[in-house]
CSV table of C-alpha atoms in Angstrom, one decimal:
chain,number,residue,atom,x,y,z
A,106,UNK,CA,19.1,19.6,-4.7
A,107,UNK,CA,16.8,20.2,-1.7
A,108,UNK,CA,17.0,18.3,1.5
A,109,UNK,CA,13.6,17.3,2.6
A,110,UNK,CA,11.9,17.7,6.0
A,111,UNK,CA,9.1,15.2,6.0
A,112,UNK,CA,5.8,14.9,7.8
A,113,UNK,CA,5.0,11.8,9.8
A,114,UNK,CA,1.3,10.9,9.9
A,115,UNK,CA,0.0,9.5,13.2
A,116,UNK,CA,-2.7,7.1,12.0
A,117,UNK,CA,-4.0,4.8,14.6
A,118,UNK,CA,-2.7,1.6,12.9
A,119,UNK,CA,0.9,2.9,12.8
A,120,UNK,CA,3.8,1.3,14.7
A,121,UNK,CA,5.0,3.1,17.8
A,122,UNK,CA,8.6,2.1,17.2
A,123,UNK,CA,9.4,1.2,13.6
A,124,UNK,CA,9.9,4.7,12.1
A,125,UNK,CA,11.8,6.0,15.2
A,126,UNK,CA,14.0,3.0,14.9
A,127,UNK,CA,14.8,3.7,11.3
A,128,UNK,CA,15.4,7.4,12.0
A,129,UNK,CA,17.4,6.8,15.2
A,130,UNK,CA,15.0,8.9,17.3
A,131,UNK,CA,13.2,8.2,20.5
A,132,UNK,CA,9.6,6.9,20.2
A,133,UNK,CA,7.0,9.5,21.2
A,134,UNK,CA,4.6,6.8,22.6
A,135,UNK,CA,2.1,7.6,19.7
A,136,UNK,CA,1.6,5.7,16.5
A,137,UNK,CA,3.8,6.8,13.6
A,138,UNK,CA,2.2,5.3,10.5
A,139,UNK,CA,3.6,7.1,7.4
A,140,UNK,CA,6.4,9.5,6.5
A,141,UNK,CA,5.5,11.4,3.3
A,142,UNK,CA,8.1,12.5,0.8
A,143,UNK,CA,6.8,14.6,-2.0
A,144,UNK,CA,4.6,17.6,-2.9
A,145,UNK,CA,1.1,16.2,-2.1
A,146,UNK,CA,-1.0,19.2,-0.8
A,147,UNK,CA,-2.0,17.1,2.3
A,148,UNK,CA,1.6,17.1,3.7
A,149,UNK,CA,4.2,18.5,1.3
A,150,UNK,CA,7.8,18.0,2.3
A,151,UNK,CA,9.5,21.1,3.5
A,152,UNK,CA,12.8,22.6,2.2
A,153,UNK,CA,15.0,25.6,3.0
A,154,UNK,CA,13.1,27.4,0.2
A,155,UNK,CA,9.6,26.6,1.3
A,156,UNK,CA,7.5,23.5,0.7
A,157,UNK,CA,8.5,21.2,-2.1
A,158,UNK,CA,5.2,22.2,-3.8
A,159,UNK,CA,6.3,25.8,-3.6
A,160,UNK,CA,9.7,25.0,-5.1
A,161,UNK,CA,8.1,23.2,-8.0
A,162,UNK,CA,5.4,25.8,-8.6
A,163,UNK,CA,8.0,28.5,-8.9
A,164,UNK,CA,9.8,26.7,-11.8
A,165,UNK,CA,8.0,23.5,-13.0
A,166,UNK,CA,10.2,23.0,-16.1
A,167,UNK,CA,13.4,23.7,-14.2
A,168,UNK,CA,12.6,21.3,-11.4
A,169,UNK,CA,10.6,18.5,-13.2
A,170,UNK,CA,12.1,18.8,-16.7
A,171,UNK,CA,10.1,19.6,-19.8
A,172,UNK,CA,9.3,16.0,-20.8
A,173,UNK,CA,7.8,15.3,-17.3
A,174,UNK,CA,5.7,18.5,-17.4
A,175,UNK,CA,4.4,17.8,-20.9
A,176,UNK,CA,3.6,14.2,-19.9
A,177,UNK,CA,2.1,14.7,-16.4
A,178,UNK,CA,1.6,18.4,-16.0
A,179,UNK,CA,3.4,20.9,-13.7
A,180,UNK,CA,3.3,18.7,-10.6
A,181,UNK,CA,5.4,15.9,-9.1
A,182,UNK,CA,3.6,12.8,-10.4
A,183,UNK,CA,4.5,10.5,-7.4
A,184,UNK,CA,4.4,10.4,-3.6
A,185,UNK,CA,7.0,8.4,-1.7
A,186,UNK,CA,6.4,7.1,1.8
A,187,UNK,CA,7.9,5.1,4.6
A,188,UNK,CA,4.9,2.9,5.9
A,189,UNK,CA,5.0,1.3,9.3
A,190,UNK,CA,2.1,-0.9,10.1
A,191,UNK,CA,1.7,-2.0,13.7
A,192,UNK,CA,-1.9,-3.0,13.3
A,193,UNK,CA,-4.1,-3.7,10.2
A,194,UNK,CA,-4.6,-0.9,7.8
A,195,UNK,CA,-8.2,-0.4,6.6
A,196,UNK,CA,-9.2,-2.9,3.9
A,197,UNK,CA,-9.3,-0.7,0.7
A,198,UNK,CA,-9.2,-0.2,-3.0
A,199,UNK,CA,-8.1,2.6,-5.3
A,200,UNK,CA,-9.9,4.0,-8.4
A,201,UNK,CA,-8.6,4.1,-11.9
A,202,UNK,CA,-8.1,7.5,-13.5
A,203,UNK,CA,-11.5,7.9,-15.2
A,204,UNK,CA,-13.2,6.7,-12.0
A,205,UNK,CA,-11.3,9.3,-10.0
A,206,UNK,CA,-12.0,12.1,-12.4
A,207,UNK,CA,-15.7,11.3,-12.5
A,208,UNK,CA,-16.0,10.8,-8.7
A,209,UNK,CA,-14.0,14.0,-7.9
A,210,UNK,CA,-16.2,16.1,-10.3
A,211,UNK,CA,-19.4,14.6,-8.9
A,212,UNK,CA,-18.5,15.3,-5.3
A,213,UNK,CA,-17.4,18.9,-6.3
A,214,UNK,CA,-20.8,19.4,-7.9
A,215,UNK,CA,-22.5,18.2,-4.7
A,216,UNK,CA,-20.6,20.7,-2.7
A,217,UNK,CA,-18.9,18.1,-0.4
A,218,UNK,CA,-15.9,19.8,1.2
A,219,UNK,CA,-12.5,18.2,0.6
A,220,UNK,CA,-12.0,17.6,4.3
A,221,UNK,CA,-15.5,16.2,4.9
A,222,UNK,CA,-15.4,12.7,6.6
A,223,UNK,CA,-17.8,11.4,4.0
A,224,UNK,CA,-15.8,12.7,1.0
A,225,UNK,CA,-14.4,9.8,-1.0
A,226,UNK,CA,-12.5,11.5,-3.8
A,227,UNK,CA,-9.9,13.9,-2.4
A,228,UNK,CA,-8.4,14.6,-5.9
A,229,UNK,CA,-9.0,13.6,-9.5
A,230,UNK,CA,-6.0,11.2,-9.8
A,231,UNK,CA,-5.7,7.4,-9.7
A,232,UNK,CA,-3.5,5.8,-7.0
A,233,UNK,CA,-1.6,2.7,-8.2
A,234,UNK,CA,1.0,1.8,-5.7
A,235,UNK,CA,4.0,-0.4,-4.9
A,236,UNK,CA,5.1,-1.5,-1.4
A,237,UNK,CA,8.6,-2.8,-0.9
A,238,UNK,CA,9.4,-4.5,2.4
A,239,UNK,CA,12.3,-3.2,4.6
A,240,UNK,CA,11.5,-5.8,7.3
A,241,UNK,CA,9.4,-9.0,7.1
A,242,UNK,CA,6.0,-7.6,5.9
A,243,UNK,CA,2.5,-9.2,6.0
A,244,UNK,CA,-0.6,-8.3,4.1
A,245,UNK,CA,-3.7,-9.4,2.3
A,246,UNK,CA,-4.0,-8.7,-1.4
A,247,UNK,CA,-6.2,-9.7,-4.3
A,248,UNK,CA,-9.0,-12.2,-4.5
A,249,UNK,CA,-8.4,-15.9,-4.0
A,250,UNK,CA,-10.2,-18.3,-6.3
A,251,UNK,CA,-13.8,-18.4,-5.0
A,252,UNK,CA,-13.9,-22.2,-4.6
A,253,UNK,CA,-10.7,-22.1,-2.5
A,254,UNK,CA,-12.2,-19.5,-0.3
A,255,UNK,CA,-15.4,-21.6,-0.1
A,256,UNK,CA,-13.2,-24.5,1.2
A,257,UNK,CA,-11.6,-22.2,3.7
A,258,UNK,CA,-15.0,-21.0,5.1
A,259,UNK,CA,-16.3,-24.6,5.2
A,260,UNK,CA,-13.3,-25.7,7.2
A,261,UNK,CA,-14.0,-23.1,9.9
A,262,UNK,CA,-17.2,-25.1,10.8
A,263,UNK,CA,-19.3,-22.0,11.3
A,264,UNK,CA,-22.9,-22.7,10.3
A,265,UNK,CA,-23.7,-19.1,9.4
A,266,UNK,CA,-20.9,-19.1,6.9
A,267,UNK,CA,-22.4,-21.9,4.9
A,268,UNK,CA,-24.6,-19.7,2.7
A,269,UNK,CA,-21.5,-17.6,1.7
A,270,UNK,CA,-19.5,-20.7,0.9
A,271,UNK,CA,-22.4,-22.0,-1.2
A,272,UNK,CA,-22.6,-18.7,-3.2
A,273,UNK,CA,-18.9,-18.8,-3.8
A,274,UNK,CA,-19.3,-22.2,-5.4
A,275,UNK,CA,-22.5,-21.5,-7.3
A,276,UNK,CA,-21.4,-18.9,-9.8
A,277,UNK,CA,-18.6,-18.0,-12.2
A,278,UNK,CA,-15.7,-16.4,-10.3
A,279,UNK,CA,-16.5,-12.7,-11.1
A,280,UNK,CA,-20.2,-13.1,-10.1
A,281,UNK,CA,-19.3,-15.2,-7.1
A,282,UNK,CA,-16.9,-12.7,-5.7
A,283,UNK,CA,-19.2,-9.8,-6.3
A,284,UNK,CA,-22.1,-11.5,-4.6
A,285,UNK,CA,-20.1,-12.6,-1.6
A,286,UNK,CA,-18.5,-9.2,-1.0
A,287,UNK,CA,-21.8,-7.4,-1.4
A,288,UNK,CA,-23.5,-9.9,1.0
A,289,UNK,CA,-20.7,-9.3,3.6
A,290,UNK,CA,-20.9,-5.5,3.5
A,291,UNK,CA,-24.7,-5.2,3.4
A,292,UNK,CA,-25.6,-7.9,5.9
A,293,UNK,CA,-27.4,-7.1,9.2
A,294,UNK,CA,-24.7,-5.7,11.5
A,295,UNK,CA,-25.8,-7.7,14.6
A,296,UNK,CA,-26.0,-11.0,12.7
A,297,UNK,CA,-22.7,-10.4,10.9
A,298,UNK,CA,-20.9,-9.5,14.1
A,299,UNK,CA,-21.9,-12.8,15.6
A,300,UNK,CA,-20.6,-14.6,12.5
A,301,UNK,CA,-17.3,-12.7,12.7
A,302,UNK,CA,-16.9,-13.7,16.4
A,303,UNK,CA,-17.5,-17.4,15.6
A,304,UNK,CA,-15.2,-17.3,12.6
A,305,UNK,CA,-12.4,-15.6,14.6
A,306,UNK,CA,-12.6,-18.4,17.2
A,307,UNK,CA,-12.4,-21.0,14.5
A,308,UNK,CA,-9.4,-19.3,12.8
A,309,UNK,CA,-7.6,-19.1,16.1
A,310,UNK,CA,-8.1,-22.8,16.7
A,311,UNK,CA,-6.8,-23.7,13.2
A,312,UNK,CA,-3.8,-21.3,13.6
A,313,UNK,CA,-2.6,-23.2,16.6
A,314,UNK,CA,-1.9,-26.4,14.7
A,315,UNK,CA,0.9,-25.8,12.2
A,316,UNK,CA,3.3,-28.1,10.5
A,317,UNK,CA,6.6,-26.2,10.7
A,318,UNK,CA,7.7,-27.7,7.4
A,319,UNK,CA,4.6,-26.8,5.4
A,320,UNK,CA,2.9,-24.2,7.4
A,321,UNK,CA,-0.4,-26.2,7.1
A,322,UNK,CA,-2.7,-27.1,10.0
A,323,UNK,CA,-2.1,-30.6,11.2
A,324,UNK,CA,-3.8,-33.3,13.2
A,325,UNK,CA,-7.5,-34.1,13.7
A,326,UNK,CA,-8.2,-30.5,14.9
A,327,UNK,CA,-6.3,-28.9,12.0
A,328,UNK,CA,-9.4,-28.8,9.9
A,329,UNK,CA,-13.1,-29.7,10.1
A,330,UNK,CA,-12.7,-32.6,7.6
A,331,UNK,CA,-9.3,-33.9,8.8
A,332,UNK,CA,-7.7,-32.8,5.5
A,333,UNK,CA,-5.1,-30.0,5.0
A,334,UNK,CA,-6.6,-26.6,5.1
A,335,UNK,CA,-5.9,-24.3,2.1
A,336,UNK,CA,-2.9,-22.0,2.7
A,337,UNK,CA,-0.6,-21.7,5.7
A,338,UNK,CA,-1.9,-21.6,9.2
A,339,UNK,CA,-0.5,-18.0,9.4
A,340,UNK,CA,-3.4,-17.0,7.2
A,341,UNK,CA,-5.9,-18.1,9.9
A,342,UNK,CA,-3.8,-16.3,12.5
A,343,UNK,CA,-4.1,-13.1,10.3
A,344,UNK,CA,-7.9,-13.4,10.1
A,345,UNK,CA,-8.1,-14.0,13.8
A,346,UNK,CA,-6.0,-10.9,14.4
A,347,UNK,CA,-8.2,-8.8,12.2
A,348,UNK,CA,-11.2,-9.8,14.3
A,349,UNK,CA,-9.3,-8.9,17.5
A,350,UNK,CA,-8.5,-5.4,16.3
A,351,UNK,CA,-12.0,-4.9,14.7
A,352,UNK,CA,-14.5,-7.1,16.6
A,353,UNK,CA,-17.7,-7.6,14.6
A,354,UNK,CA,-16.5,-5.7,11.6
A,355,UNK,CA,-17.8,-7.3,8.3
A,356,UNK,CA,-14.5,-6.3,6.8
A,357,UNK,CA,-13.0,-9.3,8.6
A,358,UNK,CA,-15.1,-11.6,6.4
A,359,UNK,CA,-14.4,-9.6,3.3
A,360,UNK,CA,-10.7,-10.0,4.1
A,361,UNK,CA,-11.1,-13.8,4.0
A,362,UNK,CA,-11.7,-13.5,0.3
A,363,UNK,CA,-8.1,-12.3,-0.2
A,364,UNK,CA,-4.7,-13.9,-0.5
A,365,UNK,CA,-2.4,-13.9,2.5
A,366,UNK,CA,1.0,-12.5,1.5
A,367,UNK,CA,4.3,-12.4,3.4
A,368,UNK,CA,7.2,-10.4,2.0
A,369,UNK,CA,10.8,-10.7,2.9
A,370,UNK,CA,13.0,-7.5,2.8
A,371,UNK,CA,13.5,-6.4,-0.7
A,372,UNK,CA,10.4,-8.1,-2.0
A,373,UNK,CA,7.4,-6.0,-3.2
A,374,UNK,CA,3.8,-5.9,-4.2
A,375,UNK,CA,2.3,-3.8,-7.0
A,376,UNK,CA,-1.4,-2.9,-6.5
A,377,UNK,CA,-3.3,-1.6,-9.5
A,378,UNK,CA,-6.7,0.0,-9.5
A,379,UNK,CA,-9.6,-2.0,-8.0
A,380,UNK,CA,-7.4,-4.5,-6.2
A,381,UNK,CA,-8.6,-5.0,-2.5
A,382,UNK,CA,-5.8,-5.1,0.0
A,383,UNK,CA,-4.7,-4.4,3.6
A,384,UNK,CA,-1.3,-4.3,5.3
A,385,UNK,CA,-1.1,-6.1,8.6
A,386,UNK,CA,2.4,-5.5,10.0
A,387,UNK,CA,5.9,-4.5,8.9
A,388,UNK,CA,8.0,-1.6,7.6
A,389,UNK,CA,8.2,-0.7,4.0
A,390,UNK,CA,9.0,1.8,1.3
A,391,UNK,CA,5.7,2.7,-0.5
A,392,UNK,CA,5.4,4.7,-3.8
A,393,UNK,CA,2.2,5.7,-5.6
A,394,UNK,CA,0.8,8.1,-8.0
A,395,UNK,CA,0.3,11.5,-6.3
A,396,UNK,CA,-3.2,10.9,-4.9
A,397,UNK,CA,-4.9,10.2,-1.6
A,398,UNK,CA,-8.1,8.5,-3.1
A,399,UNK,CA,-9.1,5.5,-0.9
A,400,UNK,CA,-12.4,3.6,-1.0
A,401,UNK,CA,-12.7,1.5,2.2
A,402,UNK,CA,-14.2,-2.0,2.5
A,403,UNK,CA,-13.9,-2.3,6.3
A,404,UNK,CA,-11.5,-2.6,9.2
A,405,UNK,CA,-12.0,1.1,9.9
A,406,UNK,CA,-14.3,3.5,11.7
A,407,UNK,CA,-14.1,5.8,8.7
A,408,UNK,CA,-16.8,6.3,6.0
A,409,UNK,CA,-17.6,3.4,3.7
A,410,UNK,CA,-19.5,4.1,0.5
A,411,UNK,CA,-20.6,0.5,-0.4
A,412,UNK,CA,-22.3,1.4,-3.8
A,413,UNK,CA,-19.2,3.3,-5.0
A,414,UNK,CA,-16.9,0.7,-3.7
A,415,UNK,CA,-18.7,-2.0,-5.6
A,416,UNK,CA,-18.3,0.1,-8.8
A,417,UNK,CA,-14.5,0.4,-8.3
A,418,UNK,CA,-13.6,-3.1,-7.1
A,419,UNK,CA,-12.3,-5.4,-9.9
A,420,UNK,CA,-13.7,-8.9,-9.2
A,421,UNK,CA,-10.9,-10.9,-10.6
A,422,UNK,CA,-9.2,-13.8,-8.9
A,423,UNK,CA,-5.5,-13.6,-9.4
A,424,UNK,CA,-2.2,-14.4,-7.8
A,425,UNK,CA,-0.9,-11.1,-6.2
A,426,UNK,CA,2.5,-11.8,-7.7
A,427,UNK,CA,5.5,-10.9,-5.5
A,428,UNK,CA,8.0,-8.6,-7.2
A,429,UNK,CA,11.7,-8.9,-6.9
A,430,UNK,CA,14.0,-6.3,-8.3
A,431,UNK,CA,15.7,-6.7,-11.6
A,432,UNK,CA,19.4,-5.6,-11.9
A,433,UNK,CA,20.1,-2.8,-14.4
A,434,UNK,CA,23.4,-2.2,-16.2
A,435,UNK,CA,24.3,0.7,-13.9
A,436,UNK,CA,24.1,-1.5,-10.8
A,437,UNK,CA,20.7,-0.4,-9.6
A,438,UNK,CA,17.9,-2.9,-8.9
A,439,UNK,CA,14.6,-1.8,-10.5
A,440,UNK,CA,11.0,-2.8,-9.5
A,441,UNK,CA,9.2,-3.1,-12.8
A,442,UNK,CA,5.6,-1.9,-12.9
A,443,UNK,CA,3.2,-0.9,-15.7
A,444,UNK,CA,2.9,2.6,-14.4
A,445,UNK,CA,4.8,5.7,-15.8
A,446,UNK,CA,4.0,8.1,-12.9
A,447,UNK,CA,6.6,6.3,-10.8
A,448,UNK,CA,9.7,4.2,-11.0
A,449,UNK,CA,11.3,2.8,-7.8
A,450,UNK,CA,14.8,1.4,-7.7
A,451,UNK,CA,17.2,0.3,-5.0
A,452,UNK,CA,21.0,0.8,-4.9
A,453,UNK,CA,23.3,-1.0,-2.5
A,454,UNK,CA,26.6,1.0,-2.5
A,455,UNK,CA,29.5,-0.7,-0.7
A,456,UNK,CA,32.3,1.2,1.0
A,457,UNK,CA,35.1,2.1,-1.4
A,458,UNK,CA,33.0,1.5,-4.6
A,459,UNK,CA,33.3,3.8,-7.6
A,460,UNK,CA,30.9,6.7,-7.0
A,461,UNK,CA,27.4,6.0,-8.5
A,462,UNK,CA,26.0,8.4,-11.0
A,463,UNK,CA,22.4,9.4,-10.3
A,464,UNK,CA,22.0,12.1,-12.9
A,465,UNK,CA,18.6,11.9,-14.7
A,466,UNK,CA,16.5,13.9,-17.0
A,467,UNK,CA,13.6,13.4,-14.6
A,468,UNK,CA,12.8,14.6,-11.1
A,469,UNK,CA,14.0,12.3,-8.3
A,470,UNK,CA,13.7,11.7,-4.6
A,471,UNK,CA,16.6,9.8,-3.1
A,472,UNK,CA,16.2,8.3,0.4
A,473,UNK,CA,18.7,6.4,2.5
A,474,UNK,CA,17.5,3.3,4.5
A,475,UNK,CA,20.9,1.7,5.6
A,476,UNK,CA,24.3,3.2,6.4
A,477,UNK,CA,25.5,6.7,5.5
A,478,UNK,CA,25.8,8.1,1.9
A,479,UNK,CA,26.7,11.5,0.5
A,480,UNK,CA,25.1,13.0,-2.6
A,481,UNK,CA,27.4,15.4,-4.6
A,482,UNK,CA,25.4,17.7,-6.8
A,483,UNK,CA,25.7,21.2,-8.2
A,484,UNK,CA,25.3,22.8,-4.8
A,485,UNK,CA,26.4,21.8,-1.3
A,486,UNK,CA,26.8,18.0,-0.6
A,487,UNK,CA,24.1,16.3,1.3
A,488,UNK,CA,24.9,13.4,3.7
A,489,UNK,CA,22.0,11.1,4.3
A,490,UNK,CA,21.5,8.7,7.3
A,491,UNK,CA,18.6,6.2,7.4
A,492,UNK,CA,15.3,8.0,6.8
A,493,UNK,CA,16.8,11.1,5.3
A,494,UNK,CA,15.9,12.2,1.8
A,495,UNK,CA,16.6,14.8,-0.9
A,496,UNK,CA,14.8,16.1,-4.0
A,497,UNK,CA,17.0,16.2,-7.0
A,498,UNK,CA,15.7,18.3,-9.9
A,499,UNK,CA,15.7,17.0,-13.4
A,500,UNK,CA,19.1,17.2,-15.1
A,501,UNK,CA,21.2,18.0,-12.0
A,502,UNK,CA,24.5,16.1,-12.2
A,503,UNK,CA,24.6,14.0,-9.1
A,504,UNK,CA,27.0,11.3,-7.7
A,505,UNK,CA,26.7,9.1,-4.7
A,506,UNK,CA,29.5,8.0,-2.3
A,507,UNK,CA,29.7,6.2,1.0
A,508,UNK,CA,28.4,2.9,2.2
A,509,UNK,CA,24.7,2.3,2.4
A,510,UNK,CA,21.4,1.5,0.6
A,511,UNK,CA,19.3,4.1,-1.1
A,512,UNK,CA,15.9,4.0,-2.8
A,513,UNK,CA,15.4,6.3,-5.8
A,514,UNK,CA,12.0,7.4,-6.9
A,515,UNK,CA,11.5,9.0,-10.3
A,516,UNK,CA,9.2,8.8,-13.3
A,517,UNK,CA,9.2,7.0,-16.7
A,518,UNK,CA,9.3,9.2,-19.8
């Protein structure tokens, strides 16, 4: 197995303290947003034998196993991350596989460099992903029923939001969501900035009046009509916070179309293609297909391609569905998803327990998040503290001892 030395990405929305706290290091004073574990060309993990990409390229079948190579090609199919949001991540969606292949080929034909700011498709792969909370975690994910969002906008009491509330009530759900998102993202910037400011003030007022038992706004100022507002007051606080971080950004209004989600440690969200989402705050383990394709809807100074975005978004109102792990016969807890490129599981190993067998016919990355564990393989043992990780090639006989919690990333064959 190969111990991994991983790159930390300093995106502006990252927490200054969360990743250093996990690793037991001193904060640098700069945001630390994501720690990447894998072989993505943007920031491949380093090993004593070169980058992990180099190690795999030198012997794809030996490291990944023949079944994985035949199924996914000679590359690691997933990318594992620690994600630490200290401020809202850009509101975004990811393409499905055919969309990514077409988009990447089109931008190649146009001669757009891979590192160009206006390049949308960095690779030809899709990017389904799973986020599992390590701390209380907050985000927005998936479209709410349009009529419920219309009620939410109406309760804000902002006159310039009335046309958007009306359009959400006037059409079937798919058409209503498409029309509303299009209208938000193509509106006159000055006019929409004024609407965002008024909406933020109204959200801030509603968020101050919360019933601790229900989380709903209370009292005569709790809503414009005097009736309970849809969803917890914390959702209004979240929208007000977005406007604070991104004043005048139409993405704030686009975000109001989405469910507000709060995860407790161990709970997770699966995000398929075309599902709009943003993470607001918290520390989590994130796993995805090995891609960096992102189409942004707002809450960012980066490039937004509205026509392409509208082709990729799936205008479906649905409950985001909080995932909880399912126990497997070997004692692991598995997060079940419909994706074969990755499988994430968690193992809580108590002191004195029988060594856990981690041998698999597929490639693995094993990362510790709590305590101290030791992996015993065919070479030298590797002891992992929180934040440390190793790559285990397919077929290597591996056991785990010690007391701690590890996450194991692999593929489904």
